[in-house]
Amino acid sequence: MQKQIFIGLIILLGTLPSNTIAQTYTKNKYGLEIIDNVENYQLLIEKDSTLKLVPLDQYIDHLKIDFVYATTKNFTHTILYKNPKPYLRLPAAKALRQVAIALKKRGLGIVIFDAYRPYFVTEKMWKVVPDARYAANPKNGSGHNKGISVDLSLYYLSTGKLLQMPTGFDNFTNKASQDYMQLPAAVIENRNILKRVMEQHGFKILSTEWWHFSFPNSNGKYHIINLNFDELARIVKENKN
Ligand SMILES: [Zn+2]
């Protein structure tokens, strides 16, 4: 009997922290647990500072940013968000900083097309292009919504010019696949440089898009966030992170 009480107590203690954390999430219409307001986000990062979204432009040197989703020059032909900044969760941001340091030794820098993407943007994309080949279904959300995926390429630090890659960003043909080989040797090498350096620092490739990499979501600890860029900028300013 005593043993049973002891086990019960252990189970109760073991479930307490996750229950407390679960309260900071809101279930959306698809049953996804998301952070959809500033208060819950603040609560979350107070409990676990590794969950915070870090502004990469303040964290990584020589970062180029080309937010095509903030323009009409993207596959939806609509402006998908305003005032964007590139954010990733702290451990992913740290890893990407190491990527940038390694690349600098080769005279190369990172150009970011997209990183953290608010969940409402995924909903917007799906409304315009409801096709899982091109956009993430809001029923699942994406690594971008969790702040662990990043779309990027490389540029020469000396000239600012982009390295030649197999395709442009968001090209949804076979040519964008990691294993597409009908390409000039120099282009394959450029793709390999990006892939190797990202993998060396813990990112995983997406086989169909040479530009898309994700940081592992260990124990599913990174949930979907739906804060806009103005809200995030305010939080970063207040928290001075
Ligand atoms: Zn992506």
PDB file of C-alpha atoms and ligand atoms in Angstrom:
ATOM      1  CA  MET A   1       0.000   0.000   0.000  1.00  0.00           C
ATOM      2  CA  GLN A   2       2.712   2.424   1.022  1.00  0.00           C
ATOM      3  CA  LYS A   3       4.584   1.569  -2.150  1.00  0.00           C
ATOM      4  CA  GLN A   4       1.495   2.394  -4.214  1.00  0.00           C
ATOM      5  CA  ILE A   5       1.160   5.800  -2.536  1.00  0.00           C
ATOM      6  CA  PHE A   6       4.837   6.460  -3.194  1.00  0.00           C
ATOM      7  CA  ILE A   7       4.500   5.542  -6.885  1.00  0.00           C
ATOM      8  CA  GLY A   8       1.347   7.679  -7.122  1.00  0.00           C
ATOM      9  CA  LEU A   9       3.217  10.635  -5.640  1.00  0.00           C
ATOM     10  CA  ILE A  10       6.091  10.186  -8.096  1.00  0.00           C
ATOM     11  CA  ILE A  11       3.645  10.070 -11.016  1.00  0.00           C
ATOM     12  CA  LEU A  12       1.888  13.183  -9.709  1.00  0.00           C
ATOM     13  CA  LEU A  13       5.172  15.070  -9.307  1.00  0.00           C
ATOM     14  CA  GLY A  14       6.301  13.911 -12.717  1.00  0.00           C
ATOM     15  CA  THR A  15       3.180  15.265 -14.386  1.00  0.00           C
ATOM     16  CA  LEU A  16       3.089  18.622 -12.590  1.00  0.00           C
ATOM     17  CA  PRO A  17       5.567  20.615 -14.690  1.00  0.00           C
ATOM     18  CA  SER A  18       4.137  19.494 -18.043  1.00  0.00           C
ATOM     19  CA  ASN A  19       0.584  20.251 -16.853  1.00  0.00           C
ATOM     20  CA  THR A  20       1.660  23.714 -15.823  1.00  0.00           C
ATOM     21  CA  ILE A  21       3.322  24.268 -19.187  1.00  0.00           C
ATOM     22  CA  ALA A  22       0.294  22.845 -21.041  1.00  0.00           C
ATOM     23  CA  GLN A  23      -1.837  25.616 -19.526  1.00  0.00           C
ATOM     24  CA  THR A  24       0.184  28.209 -21.405  1.00  0.00           C
ATOM     25  CA  TYR A  25      -0.918  26.745 -24.747  1.00  0.00           C
ATOM     26  CA  THR A  26      -4.238  27.314 -26.480  1.00  0.00           C
ATOM     27  CA  LYS A  27      -5.855  24.560 -28.539  1.00  0.00           C
ATOM     28  CA  ASN A  28      -6.844  25.856 -31.949  1.00  0.00           C
ATOM     29  CA  LYS A  29      -9.670  24.586 -34.168  1.00  0.00           C
ATOM     30  CA  TYR A  30      -7.484  21.731 -35.433  1.00  0.00           C
ATOM     31  CA  GLY A  31      -6.563  20.679 -31.894  1.00  0.00           C
ATOM     32  CA  LEU A  32      -3.006  22.021 -32.211  1.00  0.00           C
ATOM     33  CA  GLU A  33      -1.500  23.419 -29.011  1.00  0.00           C
ATOM     34  CA  ILE A  34      -0.260  26.870 -29.879  1.00  0.00           C
ATOM     35  CA  ILE A  35       1.058  30.013 -28.236  1.00  0.00           C
ATOM     36  CA  ASP A  36      -1.221  32.715 -29.541  1.00  0.00           C
ATOM     37  CA  ASN A  37      -0.786  35.623 -27.173  1.00  0.00           C
ATOM     38  CA  VAL A  38       2.039  37.644 -25.679  1.00  0.00           C
ATOM     39  CA  GLU A  39       1.221  36.749 -22.049  1.00  0.00           C
ATOM     40  CA  ASN A  40       1.476  33.007 -22.678  1.00  0.00           C
ATOM     41  CA  TYR A  41       4.684  33.434 -24.646  1.00  0.00           C
ATOM     42  CA  GLN A  42       6.219  35.463 -21.798  1.00  0.00           C
ATOM     43  CA  LEU A  43       5.142  32.791 -19.294  1.00  0.00           C
ATOM     44  CA  LEU A  44       6.678  30.091 -21.437  1.00  0.00           C
ATOM     45  CA  ILE A  45      10.078  31.725 -21.846  1.00  0.00           C
ATOM     46  CA  GLU A  46      10.193  32.634 -18.158  1.00  0.00           C
ATOM     47  CA  LYS A  47       9.845  28.921 -17.388  1.00  0.00           C
ATOM     48  CA  ASP A  48      12.336  27.844 -20.030  1.00  0.00           C
ATOM     49  CA  SER A  49      14.544  30.475 -21.641  1.00  0.00           C
ATOM     50  CA  THR A  50      15.707  28.039 -24.355  1.00  0.00           C
ATOM     51  CA  LEU A  51      12.219  28.343 -25.853  1.00  0.00           C
ATOM     52  CA  LYS A  52      12.585  32.021 -26.704  1.00  0.00           C
ATOM     53  CA  LEU A  53      12.701  33.307 -30.267  1.00  0.00           C
ATOM     54  CA  VAL A  54      15.960  35.136 -30.909  1.00  0.00           C
ATOM     55  CA  PRO A  55      16.272  37.919 -33.519  1.00  0.00           C
ATOM     56  CA  LEU A  56      18.998  36.554 -35.810  1.00  0.00           C
ATOM     57  CA  ASP A  57      20.040  39.954 -37.158  1.00  0.00           C
ATOM     58  CA  GLN A  58      21.216  40.877 -33.646  1.00  0.00           C
ATOM     59  CA  TYR A  59      22.827  37.516 -33.109  1.00  0.00           C
ATOM     60  CA  ILE A  60      24.681  36.629 -36.320  1.00  0.00           C
ATOM     61  CA  ASP A  61      27.257  38.786 -38.134  1.00  0.00           C
ATOM     62  CA  HIS A  62      27.116  39.445 -41.883  1.00  0.00           C
ATOM     63  CA  LEU A  63      23.536  38.221 -42.152  1.00  0.00           C
ATOM     64  CA  LYS A  64      21.728  39.134 -45.367  1.00  0.00           C
ATOM     65  CA  ILE A  65      17.947  39.128 -45.339  1.00  0.00           C
ATOM     66  CA  ASP A  66      15.672  38.773 -48.341  1.00  0.00           C
ATOM     67  CA  PHE A  67      12.094  38.349 -47.145  1.00  0.00           C
ATOM     68  CA  VAL A  68      10.244  37.485 -50.333  1.00  0.00           C
ATOM     69  CA  TYR A  69       7.049  36.824 -48.354  1.00  0.00           C
ATOM     70  CA  ALA A  70       7.013  40.494 -47.350  1.00  0.00           C
ATOM     71  CA  THR A  71       6.690  41.341 -51.061  1.00  0.00           C
ATOM     72  CA  THR A  72       4.404  40.146 -53.854  1.00  0.00           C
ATOM     73  CA  LYS A  73       7.354  38.351 -55.489  1.00  0.00           C
ATOM     74  CA  ASN A  74       6.563  34.970 -53.945  1.00  0.00           C
ATOM     75  CA  PHE A  75       4.546  31.943 -55.027  1.00  0.00           C
ATOM     76  CA  THR A  76       1.298  33.352 -53.612  1.00  0.00           C
ATOM     77  CA  HIS A  77       1.804  36.760 -55.328  1.00  0.00           C
ATOM     78  CA  THR A  78       0.544  38.425 -52.160  1.00  0.00           C
ATOM     79  CA  ILE A  79       2.245  40.170 -49.253  1.00  0.00           C
ATOM     80  CA  LEU A  80       2.125  37.558 -46.493  1.00  0.00           C
ATOM     81  CA  TYR A  81       3.538  39.527 -43.572  1.00  0.00           C
ATOM     82  CA  LYS A  82       4.706  42.975 -42.563  1.00  0.00           C
ATOM     83  CA  ASN A  83       7.771  44.252 -40.655  1.00  0.00           C
ATOM     84  CA  PRO A  84       9.441  40.831 -40.585  1.00  0.00           C
ATOM     85  CA  LYS A  85      12.634  39.990 -38.787  1.00  0.00           C
ATOM     86  CA  PRO A  86      14.358  36.603 -38.844  1.00  0.00           C
ATOM     87  CA  TYR A  87      13.790  34.709 -35.583  1.00  0.00           C
ATOM     88  CA  LEU A  88      14.695  31.194 -34.464  1.00  0.00           C
ATOM     89  CA  ARG A  89      14.481  29.495 -31.058  1.00  0.00           C
ATOM     90  CA  LEU A  90      17.606  30.033 -28.995  1.00  0.00           C
ATOM     91  CA  PRO A  91      19.331  26.636 -29.571  1.00  0.00           C
ATOM     92  CA  ALA A  92      18.686  26.856 -33.346  1.00  0.00           C
ATOM     93  CA  ALA A  93      19.920  30.465 -33.387  1.00  0.00           C
ATOM     94  CA  LYS A  94      23.091  29.405 -31.546  1.00  0.00           C
ATOM     95  CA  ALA A  95      23.693  26.621 -34.060  1.00  0.00           C
ATOM     96  CA  LEU A  96      23.137  28.988 -36.985  1.00  0.00           C
ATOM     97  CA  ARG A  97      25.612  31.445 -35.485  1.00  0.00           C
ATOM     98  CA  GLN A  98      28.197  28.644 -35.522  1.00  0.00           C
ATOM     99  CA  VAL A  99      27.275  27.953 -39.157  1.00  0.00           C
ATOM    100  CA  ALA A 100      27.953  31.625 -39.983  1.00  0.00           C
ATOM    101  CA  ILE A 101      31.318  31.504 -38.178  1.00  0.00           C
ATOM    102  CA  ALA A 102      32.343  28.384 -40.125  1.00  0.00           C
ATOM    103  CA  LEU A 103      31.229  29.929 -43.429  1.00  0.00           C
ATOM    104  CA  LYS A 104      33.095  33.187 -42.783  1.00  0.00           C
ATOM    105  CA  LYS A 105      36.363  31.222 -42.871  1.00  0.00           C
ATOM    106  CA  ARG A 106      35.454  30.316 -46.474  1.00  0.00           C
ATOM    107  CA  GLY A 107      34.569  33.917 -47.350  1.00  0.00           C
ATOM    108  CA  LEU A 108      30.844  33.129 -47.341  1.00  0.00           C
ATOM    109  CA  GLY A 109      27.801  34.528 -45.584  1.00  0.00           C
ATOM    110  CA  ILE A 110      24.178  33.485 -45.027  1.00  0.00           C
ATOM    111  CA  VAL A 111      21.159  34.965 -46.753  1.00  0.00           C
ATOM    112  CA  ILE A 112      17.813  34.246 -45.096  1.00  0.00           C
ATOM    113  CA  PHE A 113      14.566  34.013 -47.071  1.00  0.00           C
ATOM    114  CA  ASP A 114      12.386  33.005 -44.120  1.00  0.00           C
ATOM    115  CA  ALA A 115      12.769  31.710 -40.564  1.00  0.00           C
ATOM    116  CA  TYR A 116      10.063  31.872 -37.855  1.00  0.00           C
ATOM    117  CA  ARG A 117       6.746  32.293 -39.637  1.00  0.00           C
ATOM    118  CA  PRO A 118       3.659  33.227 -37.586  1.00  0.00           C
ATOM    119  CA  TYR A 119       0.936  30.564 -37.799  1.00  0.00           C
ATOM    120  CA  PHE A 120      -1.568  32.991 -39.365  1.00  0.00           C
ATOM    121  CA  VAL A 121       0.805  33.248 -42.359  1.00  0.00           C
ATOM    122  CA  THR A 122       0.606  29.484 -42.867  1.00  0.00           C
ATOM    123  CA  GLU A 123      -3.206  29.856 -42.865  1.00  0.00           C
ATOM    124  CA  LYS A 124      -2.935  32.696 -45.400  1.00  0.00           C
ATOM    125  CA  MET A 125      -0.625  30.671 -47.661  1.00  0.00           C
ATOM    126  CA  TRP A 126      -3.010  27.724 -47.556  1.00  0.00           C
ATOM    127  CA  LYS A 127      -5.961  29.931 -48.505  1.00  0.00           C
ATOM    128  CA  VAL A 128      -4.132  31.129 -51.621  1.00  0.00           C
ATOM    129  CA  VAL A 129      -2.466  27.806 -52.516  1.00  0.00           C
ATOM    130  CA  PRO A 130      -4.179  24.836 -50.801  1.00  0.00           C
ATOM    131  CA  ASP A 131      -1.665  22.319 -52.110  1.00  0.00           C
ATOM    132  CA  ALA A 132       0.616  20.347 -49.769  1.00  0.00           C
ATOM    133  CA  ARG A 133       3.357  20.269 -52.432  1.00  0.00           C
ATOM    134  CA  TYR A 134       3.814  24.026 -52.070  1.00  0.00           C
ATOM    135  CA  ALA A 135       2.545  25.025 -48.632  1.00  0.00           C
ATOM    136  CA  ALA A 136       2.114  23.533 -45.160  1.00  0.00           C
ATOM    137  CA  ASN A 137      -1.402  22.481 -44.240  1.00  0.00           C
ATOM    138  CA  PRO A 138      -2.550  24.546 -41.216  1.00  0.00           C
ATOM    139  CA  LYS A 139      -3.930  21.303 -39.751  1.00  0.00           C
ATOM    140  CA  ASN A 140      -0.302  20.351 -39.065  1.00  0.00           C
ATOM    141  CA  GLY A 141       1.531  23.667 -39.091  1.00  0.00           C
ATOM    142  CA  SER A 142       5.220  23.695 -39.975  1.00  0.00           C
ATOM    143  CA  GLY A 143       8.695  23.907 -38.507  1.00  0.00           C
ATOM    144  CA  HIS A 144       8.683  27.579 -39.484  1.00  0.00           C
ATOM    145  CA  ASN A 145       5.679  28.127 -37.179  1.00  0.00           C
ATOM    146  CA  LYS A 146       7.705  26.518 -34.378  1.00  0.00           C
ATOM    147  CA  GLY A 147      10.745  28.719 -34.972  1.00  0.00           C
ATOM    148  CA  ILE A 148      13.024  25.798 -35.819  1.00  0.00           C
ATOM    149  CA  SER A 149      13.053  25.872 -39.640  1.00  0.00           C
ATOM    150  CA  VAL A 150      14.980  28.265 -41.805  1.00  0.00           C
ATOM    151  CA  ASP A 151      15.133  28.908 -45.553  1.00  0.00           C
ATOM    152  CA  LEU A 152      18.545  30.137 -46.588  1.00  0.00           C
ATOM    153  CA  SER A 153      21.272  30.340 -49.190  1.00  0.00           C
ATOM    154  CA  LEU A 154      24.864  31.578 -49.368  1.00  0.00           C
ATOM    155  CA  TYR A 155      26.600  34.712 -50.665  1.00  0.00           C
ATOM    156  CA  TYR A 156      30.191  35.815 -51.195  1.00  0.00           C
ATOM    157  CA  LEU A 157      31.255  38.190 -48.414  1.00  0.00           C
ATOM    158  CA  SER A 158      33.626  39.960 -50.836  1.00  0.00           C
ATOM    159  CA  THR A 159      31.036  40.859 -53.507  1.00  0.00           C
ATOM    160  CA  GLY A 160      27.661  40.348 -51.839  1.00  0.00           C
ATOM    161  CA  LYS A 161      26.662  38.118 -54.771  1.00  0.00           C
ATOM    162  CA  LEU A 162      24.646  34.946 -54.186  1.00  0.00           C
ATOM    163  CA  LEU A 163      26.275  31.595 -54.903  1.00  0.00           C
ATOM    164  CA  GLN A 164      24.703  29.819 -57.825  1.00  0.00           C
ATOM    165  CA  MET A 165      22.286  27.191 -56.522  1.00  0.00           C
ATOM    166  CA  PRO A 166      20.191  24.621 -58.470  1.00  0.00           C
ATOM    167  CA  THR A 167      17.092  26.864 -58.510  1.00  0.00           C
ATOM    168  CA  GLY A 168      15.745  30.045 -57.020  1.00  0.00           C
ATOM    169  CA  PHE A 169      13.918  29.992 -53.676  1.00  0.00           C
ATOM    170  CA  ASP A 170      10.483  28.306 -53.666  1.00  0.00           C
ATOM    171  CA  ASN A 171      11.004  26.555 -56.954  1.00  0.00           C
ATOM    172  CA  PHE A 172       8.693  23.558 -56.663  1.00  0.00           C
ATOM    173  CA  THR A 173      10.240  21.305 -59.310  1.00  0.00           C
ATOM    174  CA  ASN A 174      12.471  18.223 -59.061  1.00  0.00           C
ATOM    175  CA  LYS A 175      15.412  20.496 -59.699  1.00  0.00           C
ATOM    176  CA  ALA A 176      15.087  21.807 -56.120  1.00  0.00           C
ATOM    177  CA  SER A 177      15.601  18.309 -54.634  1.00  0.00           C
ATOM    178  CA  GLN A 178      18.758  17.646 -52.660  1.00  0.00           C
ATOM    179  CA  ASP A 179      19.563  14.645 -54.873  1.00  0.00           C
ATOM    180  CA  TYR A 180      18.963  16.282 -58.282  1.00  0.00           C
ATOM    181  CA  MET A 181      22.250  15.837 -60.126  1.00  0.00           C
ATOM    182  CA  GLN A 182      21.730  17.170 -63.701  1.00  0.00           C
ATOM    183  CA  LEU A 183      23.593  20.321 -62.761  1.00  0.00           C
ATOM    184  CA  PRO A 184      27.008  21.925 -63.331  1.00  0.00           C
ATOM    185  CA  ALA A 185      29.614  20.579 -60.883  1.00  0.00           C
ATOM    186  CA  ALA A 186      30.078  24.037 -59.306  1.00  0.00           C
ATOM    187  CA  VAL A 187      26.350  24.276 -58.505  1.00  0.00           C
ATOM    188  CA  ILE A 188      26.353  20.814 -56.912  1.00  0.00           C
ATOM    189  CA  GLU A 189      29.373  21.866 -54.855  1.00  0.00           C
ATOM    190  CA  ASN A 190      27.601  25.051 -53.688  1.00  0.00           C
ATOM    191  CA  ARG A 191      24.573  23.013 -52.604  1.00  0.00           C
ATOM    192  CA  ASN A 192      26.905  20.577 -50.812  1.00  0.00           C
ATOM    193  CA  ILE A 193      28.693  23.379 -48.941  1.00  0.00           C
ATOM    194  CA  LEU A 194      25.355  24.589 -47.564  1.00  0.00           C
ATOM    195  CA  LYS A 195      24.116  21.088 -46.755  1.00  0.00           C
ATOM    196  CA  ARG A 196      27.372  19.996 -45.076  1.00  0.00           C
ATOM    197  CA  VAL A 197      27.765  23.052 -42.869  1.00  0.00           C
ATOM    198  CA  MET A 198      24.128  22.943 -41.762  1.00  0.00           C
ATOM    199  CA  GLU A 199      24.285  19.223 -40.970  1.00  0.00           C
ATOM    200  CA  GLN A 200      27.564  19.666 -39.084  1.00  0.00           C
ATOM    201  CA  HIS A 201      25.729  22.043 -36.751  1.00  0.00           C
ATOM    202  CA  GLY A 202      22.715  19.822 -36.119  1.00  0.00           C
ATOM    203  CA  PHE A 203      20.233  20.927 -38.785  1.00  0.00           C
ATOM    204  CA  LYS A 204      18.356  18.373 -40.875  1.00  0.00           C
ATOM    205  CA  ILE A 205      17.739  18.793 -44.583  1.00  0.00           C
ATOM    206  CA  LEU A 206      14.417  18.599 -46.367  1.00  0.00           C
ATOM    207  CA  SER A 207      14.970  16.299 -49.345  1.00  0.00           C
ATOM    208  CA  THR A 208      12.720  18.278 -51.731  1.00  0.00           C
ATOM    209  CA  GLU A 209      14.039  21.806 -51.013  1.00  0.00           C
ATOM    210  CA  TRP A 210      17.763  22.604 -51.031  1.00  0.00           C
ATOM    211  CA  TRP A 211      17.129  25.849 -49.049  1.00  0.00           C
ATOM    212  CA  HIS A 212      15.036  24.426 -46.165  1.00  0.00           C
ATOM    213  CA  PHE A 213      16.632  23.130 -42.941  1.00  0.00           C
ATOM    214  CA  SER A 214      15.177  22.274 -39.544  1.00  0.00           C
ATOM    215  CA  PHE A 215      16.585  22.004 -36.057  1.00  0.00           C
ATOM    216  CA  PRO A 216      15.483  18.805 -34.245  1.00  0.00           C
ATOM    217  CA  ASN A 217      12.334  19.194 -32.154  1.00  0.00           C
ATOM    218  CA  SER A 218      13.519  17.060 -29.234  1.00  0.00           C
ATOM    219  CA  ASN A 219      10.571  15.692 -27.230  1.00  0.00           C
ATOM    220  CA  GLY A 220       8.250  17.924 -29.253  1.00  0.00           C
ATOM    221  CA  LYS A 221       9.151  20.817 -26.956  1.00  0.00           C
ATOM    222  CA  TYR A 222       8.786  23.488 -29.632  1.00  0.00           C
ATOM    223  CA  HIS A 223       5.124  24.241 -30.255  1.00  0.00           C
ATOM    224  CA  ILE A 224       3.510  26.477 -32.851  1.00  0.00           C
ATOM    225  CA  ILE A 225       3.626  30.223 -32.164  1.00  0.00           C
ATOM    226  CA  ASN A 226       1.209  32.755 -33.583  1.00  0.00           C
ATOM    227  CA  LEU A 227       2.681  36.131 -32.616  1.00  0.00           C
ATOM    228  CA  ASN A 228       3.182  38.746 -35.282  1.00  0.00           C
ATOM    229  CA  PHE A 229       6.513  40.487 -35.868  1.00  0.00           C
ATOM    230  CA  ASP A 230       5.456  43.714 -34.134  1.00  0.00           C
ATOM    231  CA  GLU A 231       4.543  41.774 -30.984  1.00  0.00           C
ATOM    232  CA  LEU A 232       7.857  39.919 -31.049  1.00  0.00           C
ATOM    233  CA  ALA A 233       9.852  43.110 -31.587  1.00  0.00           C
ATOM    234  CA  ARG A 234       8.121  44.671 -28.538  1.00  0.00           C
ATOM    235  CA  ILE A 235       8.897  41.619 -26.399  1.00  0.00           C
ATOM    236  CA  VAL A 236      12.554  41.570 -27.459  1.00  0.00           C
ATOM    237  CA  LYS A 237      12.830  45.288 -26.639  1.00  0.00           C
ATOM    238  CA  GLU A 238      11.234  44.818 -23.195  1.00  0.00           C
ATOM    239  CA  ASN A 239      13.227  41.685 -22.358  1.00  0.00           C
ATOM    240  CA  LYS A 240      16.399  43.046 -23.947  1.00  0.00           C
ATOM    241  CA  ASN A 241      17.265  39.660 -25.453  1.00  0.00           C
TER     242      ASN A 241
HETATM  243 ZN    ZN B   1      11.104  26.405 -45.445  1.00  0.00          ZN
END
